[in-house]
Coordinates of C-alpha atoms and ligand atoms in Angstrom, one line a residue:
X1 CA 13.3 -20.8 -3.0
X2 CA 13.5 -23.8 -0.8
X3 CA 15.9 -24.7 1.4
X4 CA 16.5 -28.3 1.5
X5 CA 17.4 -30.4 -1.8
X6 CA 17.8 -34.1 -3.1
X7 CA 21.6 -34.9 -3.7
X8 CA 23.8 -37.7 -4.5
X9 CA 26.1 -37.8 -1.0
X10 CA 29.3 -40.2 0.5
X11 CA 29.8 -40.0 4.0
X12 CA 33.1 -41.4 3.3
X13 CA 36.2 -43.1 0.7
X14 CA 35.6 -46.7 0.1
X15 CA 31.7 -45.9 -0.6
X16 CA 30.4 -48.3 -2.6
X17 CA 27.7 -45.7 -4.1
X18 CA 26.4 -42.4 -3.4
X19 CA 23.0 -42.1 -0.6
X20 CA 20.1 -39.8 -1.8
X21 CA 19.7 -37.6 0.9
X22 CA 17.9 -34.4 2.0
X23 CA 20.5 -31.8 2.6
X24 CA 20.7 -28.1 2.7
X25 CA 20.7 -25.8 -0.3
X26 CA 24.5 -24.7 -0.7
X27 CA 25.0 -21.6 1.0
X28 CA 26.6 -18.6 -1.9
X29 CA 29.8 -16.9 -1.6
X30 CA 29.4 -12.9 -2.8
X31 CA 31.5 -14.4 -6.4
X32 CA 29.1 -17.4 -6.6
X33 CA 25.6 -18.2 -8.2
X34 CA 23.4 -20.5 -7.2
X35 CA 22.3 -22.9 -10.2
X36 CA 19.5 -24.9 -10.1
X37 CA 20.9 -28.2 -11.8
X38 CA 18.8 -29.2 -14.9
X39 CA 21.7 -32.5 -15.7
X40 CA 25.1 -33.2 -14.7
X41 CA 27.3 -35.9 -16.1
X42 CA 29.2 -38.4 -14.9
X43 CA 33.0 -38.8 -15.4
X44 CA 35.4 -41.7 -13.8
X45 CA 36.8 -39.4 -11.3
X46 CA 33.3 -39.6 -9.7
X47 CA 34.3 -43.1 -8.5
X48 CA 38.0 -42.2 -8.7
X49 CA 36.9 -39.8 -5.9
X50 CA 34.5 -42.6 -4.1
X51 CA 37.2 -44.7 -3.6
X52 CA 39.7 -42.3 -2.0
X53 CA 42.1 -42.8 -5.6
X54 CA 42.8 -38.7 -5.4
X55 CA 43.6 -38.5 -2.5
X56 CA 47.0 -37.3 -2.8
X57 CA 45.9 -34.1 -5.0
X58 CA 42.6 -33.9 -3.4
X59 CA 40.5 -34.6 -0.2
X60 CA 37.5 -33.5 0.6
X61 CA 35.7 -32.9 3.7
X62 CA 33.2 -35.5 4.6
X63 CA 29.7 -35.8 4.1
X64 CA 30.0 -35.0 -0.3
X65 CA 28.2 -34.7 -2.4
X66 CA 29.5 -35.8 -6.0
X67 CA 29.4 -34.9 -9.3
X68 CA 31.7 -32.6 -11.7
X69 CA 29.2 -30.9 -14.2
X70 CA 26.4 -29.5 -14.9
X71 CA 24.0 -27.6 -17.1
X72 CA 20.9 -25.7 -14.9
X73 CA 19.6 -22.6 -14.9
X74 CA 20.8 -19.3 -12.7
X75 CA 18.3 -18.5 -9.8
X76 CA 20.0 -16.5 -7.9
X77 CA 23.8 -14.6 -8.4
X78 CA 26.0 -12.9 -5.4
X79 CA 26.7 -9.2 -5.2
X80 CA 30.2 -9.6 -7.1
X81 CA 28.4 -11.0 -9.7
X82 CA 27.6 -8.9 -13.4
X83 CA 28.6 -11.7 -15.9
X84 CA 24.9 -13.8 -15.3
X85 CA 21.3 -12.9 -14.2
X86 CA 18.5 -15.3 -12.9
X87 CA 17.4 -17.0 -15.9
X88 CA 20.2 -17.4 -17.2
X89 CA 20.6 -21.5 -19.0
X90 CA 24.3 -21.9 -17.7
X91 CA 27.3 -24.7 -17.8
X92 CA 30.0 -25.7 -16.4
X93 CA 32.4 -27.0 -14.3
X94 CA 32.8 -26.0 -10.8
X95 CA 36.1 -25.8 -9.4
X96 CA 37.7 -28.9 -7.4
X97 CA 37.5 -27.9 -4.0
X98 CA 33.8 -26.9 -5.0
X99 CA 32.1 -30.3 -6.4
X100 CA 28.4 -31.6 -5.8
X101 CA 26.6 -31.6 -9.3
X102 CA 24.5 -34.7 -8.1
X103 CA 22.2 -32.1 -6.6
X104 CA 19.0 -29.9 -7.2
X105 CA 21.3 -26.8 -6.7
X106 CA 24.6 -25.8 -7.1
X107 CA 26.5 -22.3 -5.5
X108 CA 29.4 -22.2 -8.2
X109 CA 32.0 -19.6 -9.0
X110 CA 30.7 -17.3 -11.6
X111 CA 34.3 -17.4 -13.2
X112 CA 33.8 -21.2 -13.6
X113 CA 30.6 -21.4 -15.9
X114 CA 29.6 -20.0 -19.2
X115 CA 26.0 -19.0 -20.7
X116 CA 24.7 -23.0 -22.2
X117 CA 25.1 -22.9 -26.1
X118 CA 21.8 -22.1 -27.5
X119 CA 21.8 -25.3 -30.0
X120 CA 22.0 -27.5 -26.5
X121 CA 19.6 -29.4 -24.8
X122 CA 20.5 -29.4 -20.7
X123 CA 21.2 -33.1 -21.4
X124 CA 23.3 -31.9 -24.2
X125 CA 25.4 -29.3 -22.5
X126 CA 25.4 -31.6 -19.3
X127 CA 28.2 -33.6 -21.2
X128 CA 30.6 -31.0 -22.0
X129 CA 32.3 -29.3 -19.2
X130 CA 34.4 -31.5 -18.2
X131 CA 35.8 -33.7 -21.2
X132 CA 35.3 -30.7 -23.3
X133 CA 37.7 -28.2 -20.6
X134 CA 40.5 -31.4 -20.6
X135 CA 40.5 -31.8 -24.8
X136 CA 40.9 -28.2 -25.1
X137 CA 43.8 -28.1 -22.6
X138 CA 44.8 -31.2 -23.9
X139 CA 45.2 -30.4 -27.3
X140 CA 45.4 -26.3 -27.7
X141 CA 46.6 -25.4 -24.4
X142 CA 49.2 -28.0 -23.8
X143 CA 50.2 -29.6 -27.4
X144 CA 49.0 -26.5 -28.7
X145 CA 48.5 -28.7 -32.1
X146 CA 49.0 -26.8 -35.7
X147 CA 46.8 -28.2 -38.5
X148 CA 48.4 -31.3 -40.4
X149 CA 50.0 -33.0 -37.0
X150 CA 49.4 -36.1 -36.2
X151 CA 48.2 -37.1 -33.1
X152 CA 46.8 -40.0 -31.3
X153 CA 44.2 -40.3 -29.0
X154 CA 43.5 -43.4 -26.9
X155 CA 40.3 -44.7 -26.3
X156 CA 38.5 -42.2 -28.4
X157 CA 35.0 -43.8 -28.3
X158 CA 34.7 -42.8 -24.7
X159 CA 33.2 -39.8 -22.5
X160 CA 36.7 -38.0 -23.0
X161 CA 37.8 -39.4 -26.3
X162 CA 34.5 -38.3 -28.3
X163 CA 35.2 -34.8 -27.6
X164 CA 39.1 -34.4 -27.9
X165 CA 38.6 -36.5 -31.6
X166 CA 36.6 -33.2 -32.4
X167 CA 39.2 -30.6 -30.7
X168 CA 42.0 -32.0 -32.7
X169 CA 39.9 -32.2 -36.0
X170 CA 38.8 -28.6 -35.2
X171 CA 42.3 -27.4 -34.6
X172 CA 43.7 -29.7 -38.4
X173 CA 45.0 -32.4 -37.0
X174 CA 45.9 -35.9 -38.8
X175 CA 43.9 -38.0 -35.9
X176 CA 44.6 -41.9 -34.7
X177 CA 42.6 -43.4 -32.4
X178 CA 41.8 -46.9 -30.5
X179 CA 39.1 -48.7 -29.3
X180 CA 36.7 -51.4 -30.4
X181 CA 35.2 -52.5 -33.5
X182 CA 32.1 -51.6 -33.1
X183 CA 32.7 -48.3 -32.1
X184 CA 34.8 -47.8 -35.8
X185 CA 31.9 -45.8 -37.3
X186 CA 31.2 -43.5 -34.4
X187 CA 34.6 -42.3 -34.4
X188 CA 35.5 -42.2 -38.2
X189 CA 32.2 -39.6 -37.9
X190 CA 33.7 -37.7 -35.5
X191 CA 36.9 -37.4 -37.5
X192 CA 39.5 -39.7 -36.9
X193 CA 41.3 -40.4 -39.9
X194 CA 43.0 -43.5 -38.8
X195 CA 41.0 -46.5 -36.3
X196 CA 42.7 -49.1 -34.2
X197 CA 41.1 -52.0 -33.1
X198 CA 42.8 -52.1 -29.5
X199 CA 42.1 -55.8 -29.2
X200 CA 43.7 -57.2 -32.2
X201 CA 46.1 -54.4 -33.0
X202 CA 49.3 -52.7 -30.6
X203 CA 49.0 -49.3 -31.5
X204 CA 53.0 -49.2 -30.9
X205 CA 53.9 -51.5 -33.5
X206 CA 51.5 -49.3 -36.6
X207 CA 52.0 -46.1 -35.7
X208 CA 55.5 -43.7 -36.3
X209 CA 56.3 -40.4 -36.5
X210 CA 53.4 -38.9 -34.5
X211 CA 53.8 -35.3 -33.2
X212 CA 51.9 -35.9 -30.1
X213 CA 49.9 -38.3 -28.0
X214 CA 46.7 -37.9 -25.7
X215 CA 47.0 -40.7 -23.1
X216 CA 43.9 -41.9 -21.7
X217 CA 44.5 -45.0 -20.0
X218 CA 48.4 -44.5 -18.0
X219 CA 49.9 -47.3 -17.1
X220 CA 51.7 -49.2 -19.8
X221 CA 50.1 -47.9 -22.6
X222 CA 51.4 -45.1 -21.5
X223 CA 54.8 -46.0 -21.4
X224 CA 54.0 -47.2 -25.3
X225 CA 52.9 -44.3 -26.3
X226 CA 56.4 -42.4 -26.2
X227 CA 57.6 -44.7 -29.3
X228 CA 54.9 -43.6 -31.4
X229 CA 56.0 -40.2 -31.1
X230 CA 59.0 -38.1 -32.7
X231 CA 62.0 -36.6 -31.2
X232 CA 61.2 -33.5 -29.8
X233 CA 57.0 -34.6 -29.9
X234 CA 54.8 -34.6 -26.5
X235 CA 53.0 -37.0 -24.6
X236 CA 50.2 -35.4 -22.5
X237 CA 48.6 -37.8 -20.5
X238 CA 44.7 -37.5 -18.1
X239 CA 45.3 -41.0 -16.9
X240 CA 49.1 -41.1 -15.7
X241 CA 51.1 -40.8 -12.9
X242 CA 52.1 -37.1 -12.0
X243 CA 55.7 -36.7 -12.0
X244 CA 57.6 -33.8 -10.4
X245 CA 57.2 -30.8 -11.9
X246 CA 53.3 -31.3 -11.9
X247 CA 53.5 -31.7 -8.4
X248 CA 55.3 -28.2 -7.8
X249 CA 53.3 -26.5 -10.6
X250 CA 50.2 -28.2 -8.7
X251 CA 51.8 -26.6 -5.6
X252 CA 52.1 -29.9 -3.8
X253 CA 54.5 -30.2 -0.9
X254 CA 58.1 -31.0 -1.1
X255 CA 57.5 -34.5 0.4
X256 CA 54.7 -35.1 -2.2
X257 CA 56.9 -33.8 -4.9
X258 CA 59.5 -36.4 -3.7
X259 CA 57.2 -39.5 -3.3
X260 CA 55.8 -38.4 -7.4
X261 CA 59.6 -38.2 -8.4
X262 CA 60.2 -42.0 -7.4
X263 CA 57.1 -43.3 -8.7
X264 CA 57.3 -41.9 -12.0
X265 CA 60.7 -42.4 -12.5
X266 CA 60.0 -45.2 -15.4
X267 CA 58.4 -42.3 -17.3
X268 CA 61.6 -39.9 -16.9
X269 CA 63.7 -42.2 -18.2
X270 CA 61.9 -42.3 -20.9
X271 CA 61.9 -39.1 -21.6
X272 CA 65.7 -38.8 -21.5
X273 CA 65.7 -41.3 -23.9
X274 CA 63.1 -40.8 -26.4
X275 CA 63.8 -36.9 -26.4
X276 CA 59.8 -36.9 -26.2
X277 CA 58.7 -35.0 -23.2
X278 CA 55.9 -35.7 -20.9
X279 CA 53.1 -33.9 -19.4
X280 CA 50.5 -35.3 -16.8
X281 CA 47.9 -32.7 -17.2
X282 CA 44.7 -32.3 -14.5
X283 CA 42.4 -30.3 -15.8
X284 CA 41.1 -27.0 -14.8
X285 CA 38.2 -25.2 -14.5
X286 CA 37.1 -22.0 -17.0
X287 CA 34.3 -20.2 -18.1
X288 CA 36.4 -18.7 -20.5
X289 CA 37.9 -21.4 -21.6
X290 CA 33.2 -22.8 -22.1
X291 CA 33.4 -19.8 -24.2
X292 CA 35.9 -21.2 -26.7
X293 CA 34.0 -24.4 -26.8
X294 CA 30.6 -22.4 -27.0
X295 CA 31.8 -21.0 -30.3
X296 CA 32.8 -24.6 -31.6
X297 CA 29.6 -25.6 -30.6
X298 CA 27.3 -23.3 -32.1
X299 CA 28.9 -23.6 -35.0
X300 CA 28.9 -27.3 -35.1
X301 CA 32.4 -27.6 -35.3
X302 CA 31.5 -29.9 -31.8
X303 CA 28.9 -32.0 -30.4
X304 CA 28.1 -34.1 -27.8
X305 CA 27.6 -37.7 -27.8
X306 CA 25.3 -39.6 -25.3
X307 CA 25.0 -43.0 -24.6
X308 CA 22.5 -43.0 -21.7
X309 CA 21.0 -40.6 -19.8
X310 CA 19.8 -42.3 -15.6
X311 CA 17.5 -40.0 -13.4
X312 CA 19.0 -38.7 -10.2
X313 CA 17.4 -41.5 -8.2
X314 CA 19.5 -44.2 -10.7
X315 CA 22.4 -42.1 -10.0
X316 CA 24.2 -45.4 -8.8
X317 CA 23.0 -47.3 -11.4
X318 CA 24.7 -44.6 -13.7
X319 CA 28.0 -44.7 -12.2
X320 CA 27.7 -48.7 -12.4
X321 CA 27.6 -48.0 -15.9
X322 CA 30.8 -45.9 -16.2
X323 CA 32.9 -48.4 -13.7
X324 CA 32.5 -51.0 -16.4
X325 CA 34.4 -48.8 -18.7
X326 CA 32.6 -49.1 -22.0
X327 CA 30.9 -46.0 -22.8
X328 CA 30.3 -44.4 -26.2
X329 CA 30.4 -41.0 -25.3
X330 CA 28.8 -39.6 -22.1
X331 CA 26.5 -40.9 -19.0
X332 CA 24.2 -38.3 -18.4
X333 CA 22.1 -38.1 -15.0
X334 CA 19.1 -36.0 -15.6
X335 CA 18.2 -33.7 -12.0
X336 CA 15.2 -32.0 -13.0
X337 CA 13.1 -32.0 -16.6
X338 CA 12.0 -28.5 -16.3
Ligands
NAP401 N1 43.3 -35.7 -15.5 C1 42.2 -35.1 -15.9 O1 42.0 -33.9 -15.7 C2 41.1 -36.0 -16.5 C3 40.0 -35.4 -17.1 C4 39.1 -36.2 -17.8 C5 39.3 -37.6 -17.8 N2 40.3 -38.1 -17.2 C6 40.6 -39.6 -17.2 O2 40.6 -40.0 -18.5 C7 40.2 -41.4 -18.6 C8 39.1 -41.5 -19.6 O3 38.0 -40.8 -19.3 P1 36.6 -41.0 -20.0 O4 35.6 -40.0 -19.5 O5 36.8 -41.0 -21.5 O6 36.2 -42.5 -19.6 P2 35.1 -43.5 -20.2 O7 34.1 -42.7 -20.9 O8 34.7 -44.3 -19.1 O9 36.0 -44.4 -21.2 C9 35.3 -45.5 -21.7 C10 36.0 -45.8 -23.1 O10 37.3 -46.4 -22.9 C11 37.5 -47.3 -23.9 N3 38.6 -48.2 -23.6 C12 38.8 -48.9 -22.4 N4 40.0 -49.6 -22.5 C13 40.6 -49.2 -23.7 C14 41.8 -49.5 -24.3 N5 42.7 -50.4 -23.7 N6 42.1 -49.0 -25.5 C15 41.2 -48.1 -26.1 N7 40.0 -47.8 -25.6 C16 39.7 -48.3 -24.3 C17 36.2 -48.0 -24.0 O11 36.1 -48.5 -25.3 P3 35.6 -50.1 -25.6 O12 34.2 -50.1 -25.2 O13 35.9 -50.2 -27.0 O14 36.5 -50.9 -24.7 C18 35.2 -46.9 -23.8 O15 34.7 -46.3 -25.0 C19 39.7 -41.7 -17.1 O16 40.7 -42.4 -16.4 C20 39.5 -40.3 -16.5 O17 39.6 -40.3 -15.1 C21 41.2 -37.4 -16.5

């Protein structure tokens, strides 16, 4: 085993992209394993945490190294540890605090990862974790959709959006999504029943009646979403503002709580009005969780989509690639071929 590693690192917020450096191989906790990392993917909290956006929920200890999935192989597992053995192909994502897939190894929590779905590719599993973990939540866990709902999904032709099509088709939903025209056919294969061009067409003024919404993209489209949906219906937003009673379920503290009560007053208001409630969900970590989505995709009930796959050394050309914000599916960033 060696001792030093390649890895994707920030010395601090405002960086404008990640230094390959020489750093030591992350030291295990008695709960942990160490993987090494075969592919990890990239997601836009990579840059969201670059440029200091998460602060409030989140901050990290500087130098970091990035990155918030992975797919390797187990090579070496702490003395709490029964659930993997070295060999072990493994995925997932490591818990917040806990980041640093951008790297030739990775200690993780054991209860974070799951065994790699044998159908996979590295590449392949490398682009799950972390959208996969925030559709389920999403959609089962938090809307906890019944078959024939209808739901809309913004954006569903990117990293996130591929995946939580298929988690709503898997769970029976009626699906609507956005995004552009020549992304029509990728979605429409992944499920969605109904396609809106987001450049020509406000999805506000087509769709009624919905049971639920997954936001993707806050801000006012946001705020649009809560006519779409009936009385009594749910908006669950990833791209929001936090209000309140995230921050105390979060565990934030009071004056935090306070300062996410002002700012998203707009979008209690419109809950009061609308009688739809809101939900600004960040997503959580689980192996067992992977497990559910293991079933789904051995069975190929899921899969992943890729648009490109960088080497580690590209790894800020890959997240240059992401900023721009037009993905079709995931940016993978391959660590190591075998
Ligand atoms: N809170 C959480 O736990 C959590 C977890 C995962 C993701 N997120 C957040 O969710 C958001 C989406 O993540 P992602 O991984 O899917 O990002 P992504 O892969 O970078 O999204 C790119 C996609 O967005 C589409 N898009 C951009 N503007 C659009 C619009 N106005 N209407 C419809 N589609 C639009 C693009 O389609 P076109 O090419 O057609 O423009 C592209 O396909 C990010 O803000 C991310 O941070 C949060």
């Amino acid at each position: 085993m060696q001792n030093y590693m390649q890895a994707a690192v920030i010395t601090h917020y405002g960086q404008a992209t990640p230094h390959l450096q020489t750093v030591p191989v992350p030291a295990m906790r008695p709960t942990d394993v160490l993987v090494k990392i075969r592919a990890a993917s990239i997601n836009p909290i990579d840059h969201k945490t670059m440029a200091g956006d998460l602060k409030l929920l989140l901050t990290y200890r500087m130098p970091l190294i990035l990155g918030s999935d992975f797919a390797g192989e187990v090579v070496a597992v702490g003395t709490q540890v029964t659930r993997f053995k070295v060999g072990d192909a493994v995925y997932g994502r490591p818990r917040k605090t806990r980041i640093g897939t951008f790297a030739e190894y990775l200690a993780v929590d054991a209860a974070d990862i799951a065994l790699k779905p044998g159908n996979l590719t590295f590449n392949e599993a490398a682009a799950i974790p972390l959208v996969g973990l925030t559709s389920y939540q999403a959609l089962h866990d938090v809307l906890n959709v019944k078959p024939g709902q209808k739901v809309l999904i913004q954006a569903g032709a990117g990293g996130l959006g591929t995946l939580a099509i298929q988690v709503a088709e898997s769970l029976g939903a009626y699906v609507a999504t956005t995004t552009s025209p020549r992304n029509f056919d990728l979605v429409r294969g992944l499920g969605a029943d109904r396609v809106i061009d987001y450049h020509t067409t406000d999805f506000a003024e087509v769709l009624t009646n919905y049971d639920a919404v997954v936001d993707t993209l806050g801000g006012r489209q946001l705020e649009r979403a809560f006519s779409v949906v009936k009385r009594g219906g749910q908006v669950v937003s990833v791209a929001g503002l936090p209000n309140a009673r995230f921050a105390k379920a979060y565990g934030l503290p009071l004056w935090k709580r306070e300062l996410l009560r002002i700012v998203s007053h707009r979008l209690t208001r419109l809950e009061t009005r609308t009688g739809v409630s809101y939900r600004f969900l960040f997503m959580a970590p689980s192996g067992q969780e992977l497990e559910d989505l293991t079933a789904l995709l051995t069975t190929g009930q899921l899969h992943p989509v890729i648009d490109r796959t960088f080497s580690l050394q590209d790894v800020d050309r890959a997240l240059d690639y992401s900023r721009r914000g037009h993905a079709r599916g995931k940016i993978i960033v391959m660590v190591a071929q075998s």
